[in-house]
CSV table of C-alpha atoms in Angstrom, one decimal:
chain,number,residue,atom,x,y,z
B,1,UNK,CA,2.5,36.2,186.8
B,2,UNK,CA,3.0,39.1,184.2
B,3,UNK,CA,-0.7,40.0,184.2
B,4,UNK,CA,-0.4,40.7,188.0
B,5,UNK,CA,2.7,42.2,187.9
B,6,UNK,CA,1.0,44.8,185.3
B,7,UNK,CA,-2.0,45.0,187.4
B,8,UNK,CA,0.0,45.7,190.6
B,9,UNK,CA,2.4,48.5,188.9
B,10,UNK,CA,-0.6,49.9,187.4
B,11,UNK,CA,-2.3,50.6,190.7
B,12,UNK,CA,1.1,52.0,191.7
B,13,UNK,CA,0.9,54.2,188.5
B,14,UNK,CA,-3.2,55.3,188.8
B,15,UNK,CA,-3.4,55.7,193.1
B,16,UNK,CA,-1.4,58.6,193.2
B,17,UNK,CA,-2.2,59.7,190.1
B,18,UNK,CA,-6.2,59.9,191.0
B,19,UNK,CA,-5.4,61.1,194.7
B,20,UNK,CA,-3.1,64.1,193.6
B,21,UNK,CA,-6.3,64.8,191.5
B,22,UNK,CA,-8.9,64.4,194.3
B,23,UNK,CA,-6.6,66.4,196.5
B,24,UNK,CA,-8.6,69.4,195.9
B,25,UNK,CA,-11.7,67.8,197.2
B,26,UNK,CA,-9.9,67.0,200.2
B,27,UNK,CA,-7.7,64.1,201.4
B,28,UNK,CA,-10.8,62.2,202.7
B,29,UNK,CA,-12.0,62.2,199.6
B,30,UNK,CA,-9.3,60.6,197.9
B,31,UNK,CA,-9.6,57.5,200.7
B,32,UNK,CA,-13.7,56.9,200.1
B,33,UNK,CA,-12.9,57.5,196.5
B,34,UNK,CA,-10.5,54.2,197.3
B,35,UNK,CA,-12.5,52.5,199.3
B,36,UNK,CA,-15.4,52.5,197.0
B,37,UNK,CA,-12.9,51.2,194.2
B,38,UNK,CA,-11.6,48.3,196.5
B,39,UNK,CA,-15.0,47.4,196.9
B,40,UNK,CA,-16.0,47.3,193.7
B,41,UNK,CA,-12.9,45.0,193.3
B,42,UNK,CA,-14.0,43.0,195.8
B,43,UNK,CA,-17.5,42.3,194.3
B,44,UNK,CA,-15.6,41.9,190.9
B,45,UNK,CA,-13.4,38.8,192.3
B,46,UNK,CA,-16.5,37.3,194.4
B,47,UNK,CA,-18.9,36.8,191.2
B,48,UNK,CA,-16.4,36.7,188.3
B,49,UNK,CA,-13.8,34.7,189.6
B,50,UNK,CA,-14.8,31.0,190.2
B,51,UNK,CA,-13.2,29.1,192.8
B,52,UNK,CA,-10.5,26.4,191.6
B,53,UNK,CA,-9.0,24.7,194.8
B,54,UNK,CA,-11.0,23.4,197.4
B,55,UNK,CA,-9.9,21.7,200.5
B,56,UNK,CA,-10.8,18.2,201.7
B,57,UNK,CA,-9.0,17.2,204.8
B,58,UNK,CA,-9.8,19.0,208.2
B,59,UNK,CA,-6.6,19.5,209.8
B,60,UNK,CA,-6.0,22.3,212.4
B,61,UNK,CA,-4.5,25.1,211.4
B,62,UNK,CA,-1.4,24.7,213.6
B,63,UNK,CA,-0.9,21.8,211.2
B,64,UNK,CA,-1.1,22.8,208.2
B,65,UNK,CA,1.2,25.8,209.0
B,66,UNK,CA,3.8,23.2,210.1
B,67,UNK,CA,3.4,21.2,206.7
B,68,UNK,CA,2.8,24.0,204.2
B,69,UNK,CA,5.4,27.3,205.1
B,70,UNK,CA,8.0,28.4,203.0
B,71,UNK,CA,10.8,27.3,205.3
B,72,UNK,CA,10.1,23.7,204.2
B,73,UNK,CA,11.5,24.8,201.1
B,74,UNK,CA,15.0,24.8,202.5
B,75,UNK,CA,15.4,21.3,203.0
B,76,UNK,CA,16.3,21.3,199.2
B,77,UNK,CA,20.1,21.7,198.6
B,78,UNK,CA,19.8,24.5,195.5
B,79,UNK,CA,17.2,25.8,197.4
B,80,UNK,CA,19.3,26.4,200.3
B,81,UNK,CA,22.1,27.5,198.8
B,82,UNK,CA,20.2,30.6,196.7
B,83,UNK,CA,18.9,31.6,200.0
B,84,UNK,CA,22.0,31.6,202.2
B,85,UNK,CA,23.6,33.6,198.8
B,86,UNK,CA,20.2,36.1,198.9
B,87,UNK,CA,21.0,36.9,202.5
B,88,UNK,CA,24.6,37.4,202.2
B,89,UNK,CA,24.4,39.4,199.4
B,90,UNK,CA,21.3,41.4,200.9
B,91,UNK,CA,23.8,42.3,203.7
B,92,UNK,CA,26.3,43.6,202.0
């Protein structure tokens, strides 16, 4: 979790940093300068990065949306109880 964290805060860091420099060129060169960088990213994570979980049962989607969304988390007491003391204090 760390490594993505550091990866996420470093795009926060290097994006503006390279579009304040590509400014000059104009601003739609700062986007196809990021869109070619995303899809470089993308070709990265399709060939480097093997796949790990595959799915066996066919059940709609509908389904497993029902069965596998956050809420079902609240049927745990603690659980429940951080969350009702998250909103609280989020509206205070």
């Amino acid at each position: 979790m760390s490594l993505i964290a550091a990866a996420s805060f470093f795009g926060w860091l290097v994006g503006p940093l390279a579009g304040g420099y590509l400014a000059q060129y104009g601003a739609a060169m700062a986007f196809q300068v990021a869109a070619v960088a995303v899809f470089l990213c993308m070709i990265f994570v399709a060939t480097v990065i093997k796949e790990t979980h595959k799915v066996s049962n066919e059940q709609s989607f509908l389904s497993l949306f029902k069965s596998n969304n956050s809420l079902t988390l609240l049927s745990h007491p603690n659980i429940l109880n951080l969350f009702v003391l998250q909103f609280f204090s989020v509206l205070v």
